[in-house]
mmCIF file of C-alpha atoms in Angstrom:
data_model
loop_
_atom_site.group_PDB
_atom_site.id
_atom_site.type_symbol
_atom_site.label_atom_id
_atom_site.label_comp_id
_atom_site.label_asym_id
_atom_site.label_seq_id
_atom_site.Cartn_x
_atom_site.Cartn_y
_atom_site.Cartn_z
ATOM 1 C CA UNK H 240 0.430 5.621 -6.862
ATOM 2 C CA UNK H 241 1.732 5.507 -10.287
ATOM 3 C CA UNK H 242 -1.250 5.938 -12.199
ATOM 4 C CA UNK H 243 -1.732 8.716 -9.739
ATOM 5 C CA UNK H 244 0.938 10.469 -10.453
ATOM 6 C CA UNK H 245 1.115 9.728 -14.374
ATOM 7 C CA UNK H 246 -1.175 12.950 -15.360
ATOM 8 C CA UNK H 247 1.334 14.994 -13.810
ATOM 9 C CA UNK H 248 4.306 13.459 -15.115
ATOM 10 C CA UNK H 249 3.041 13.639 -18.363
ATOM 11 C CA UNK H 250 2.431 17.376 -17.750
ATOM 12 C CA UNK H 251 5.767 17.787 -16.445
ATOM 13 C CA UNK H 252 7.048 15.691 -19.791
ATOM 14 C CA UNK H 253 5.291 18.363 -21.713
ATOM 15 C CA UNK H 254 6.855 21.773 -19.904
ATOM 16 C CA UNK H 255 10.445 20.115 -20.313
ATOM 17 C CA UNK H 256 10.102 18.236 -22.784
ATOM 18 C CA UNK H 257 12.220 20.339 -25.076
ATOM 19 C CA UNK H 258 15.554 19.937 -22.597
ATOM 20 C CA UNK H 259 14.972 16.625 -20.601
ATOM 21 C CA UNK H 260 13.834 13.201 -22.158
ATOM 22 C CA UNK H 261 10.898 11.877 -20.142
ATOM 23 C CA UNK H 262 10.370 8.192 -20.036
ATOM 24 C CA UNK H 263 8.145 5.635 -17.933
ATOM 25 C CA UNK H 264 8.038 1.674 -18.180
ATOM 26 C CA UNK H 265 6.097 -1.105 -17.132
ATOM 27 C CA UNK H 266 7.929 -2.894 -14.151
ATOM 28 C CA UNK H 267 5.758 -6.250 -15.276
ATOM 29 C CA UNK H 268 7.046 -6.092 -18.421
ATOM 30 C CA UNK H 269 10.384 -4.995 -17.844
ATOM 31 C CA UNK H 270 11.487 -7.368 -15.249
ATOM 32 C CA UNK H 271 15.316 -6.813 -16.528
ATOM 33 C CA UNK H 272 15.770 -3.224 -16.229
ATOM 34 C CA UNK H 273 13.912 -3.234 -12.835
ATOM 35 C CA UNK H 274 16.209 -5.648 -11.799
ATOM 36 C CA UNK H 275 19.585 -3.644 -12.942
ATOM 37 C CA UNK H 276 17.899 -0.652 -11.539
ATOM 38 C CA UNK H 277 17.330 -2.103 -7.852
ATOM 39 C CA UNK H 278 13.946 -0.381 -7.571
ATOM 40 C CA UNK H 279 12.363 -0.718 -3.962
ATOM 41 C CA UNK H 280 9.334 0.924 -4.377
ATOM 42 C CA UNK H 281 6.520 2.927 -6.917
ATOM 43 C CA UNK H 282 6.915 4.963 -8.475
ATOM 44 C CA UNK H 283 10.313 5.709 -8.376
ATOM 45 C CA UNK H 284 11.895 8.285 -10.556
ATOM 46 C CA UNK H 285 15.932 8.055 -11.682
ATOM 47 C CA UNK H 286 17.099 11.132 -13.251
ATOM 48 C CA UNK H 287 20.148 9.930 -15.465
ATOM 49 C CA UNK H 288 22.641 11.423 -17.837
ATOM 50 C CA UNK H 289 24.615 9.651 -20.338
ATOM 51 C CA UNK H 290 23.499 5.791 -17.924
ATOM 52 C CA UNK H 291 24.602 7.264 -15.232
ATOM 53 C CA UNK H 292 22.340 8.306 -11.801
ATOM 54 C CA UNK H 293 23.076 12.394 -11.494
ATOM 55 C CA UNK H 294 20.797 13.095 -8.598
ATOM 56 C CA UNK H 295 19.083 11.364 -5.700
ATOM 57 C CA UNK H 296 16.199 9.044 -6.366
ATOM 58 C CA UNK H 297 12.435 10.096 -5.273
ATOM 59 C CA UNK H 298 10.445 6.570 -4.621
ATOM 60 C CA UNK H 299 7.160 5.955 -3.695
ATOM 61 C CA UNK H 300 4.002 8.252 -3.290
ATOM 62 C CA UNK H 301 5.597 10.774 -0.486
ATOM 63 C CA UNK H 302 8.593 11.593 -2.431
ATOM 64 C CA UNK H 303 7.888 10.695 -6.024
ATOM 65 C CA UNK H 304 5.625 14.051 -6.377
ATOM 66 C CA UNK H 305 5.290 16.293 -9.053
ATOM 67 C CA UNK H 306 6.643 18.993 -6.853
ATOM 68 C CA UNK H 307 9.690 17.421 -5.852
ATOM 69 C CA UNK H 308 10.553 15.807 -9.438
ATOM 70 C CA UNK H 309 9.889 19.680 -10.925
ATOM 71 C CA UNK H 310 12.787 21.004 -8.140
ATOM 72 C CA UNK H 311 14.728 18.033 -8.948
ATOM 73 C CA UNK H 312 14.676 18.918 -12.674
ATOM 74 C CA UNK H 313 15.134 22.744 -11.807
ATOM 75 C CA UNK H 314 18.256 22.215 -10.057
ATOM 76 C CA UNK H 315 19.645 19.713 -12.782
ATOM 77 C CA UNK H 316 18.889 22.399 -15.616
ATOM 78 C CA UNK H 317 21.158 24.837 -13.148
ATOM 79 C CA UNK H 318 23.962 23.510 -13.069
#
């Protein structure tokens, strides 16, 4: 699922890259993080501000699309 979904993130990293900071890690070689961040499934996407969660995660294939992370990311630029 995640190398699925990685042309379109990266397409998505490009149209917003200006105002959001995309980023994307290795869960086998980031055992830490992955561990602090409680992850149940792949992908997931966290959208954070300042360390801090600011909207609802999207995990695994049915919700981590590139349609539902763009209206995520719409209705974080609106407010």
């Amino acid at each position: 699922p995640c190398l699925a979904l990685a042309p379109k993130f990266a397409a998505l990293g490009e149209r917003y890259g200006d105002r959001i900071i995309f980023l994307k890690m290795n869960r086998a070689e980031n055992r830490e993080i992955m561990k602090t961040l409680v992850l149940r499934g792949v992908p997931t996407i966290i959208f954070m501000s300042g360390g801090t969660e600011i909207c609802g995660r999207l995990t695994g294939d049915a919700e981590a699309t590139a349609e539902n992370i763009e209206a995520a990311i719409t209705k974080i630029l609106a407010v």
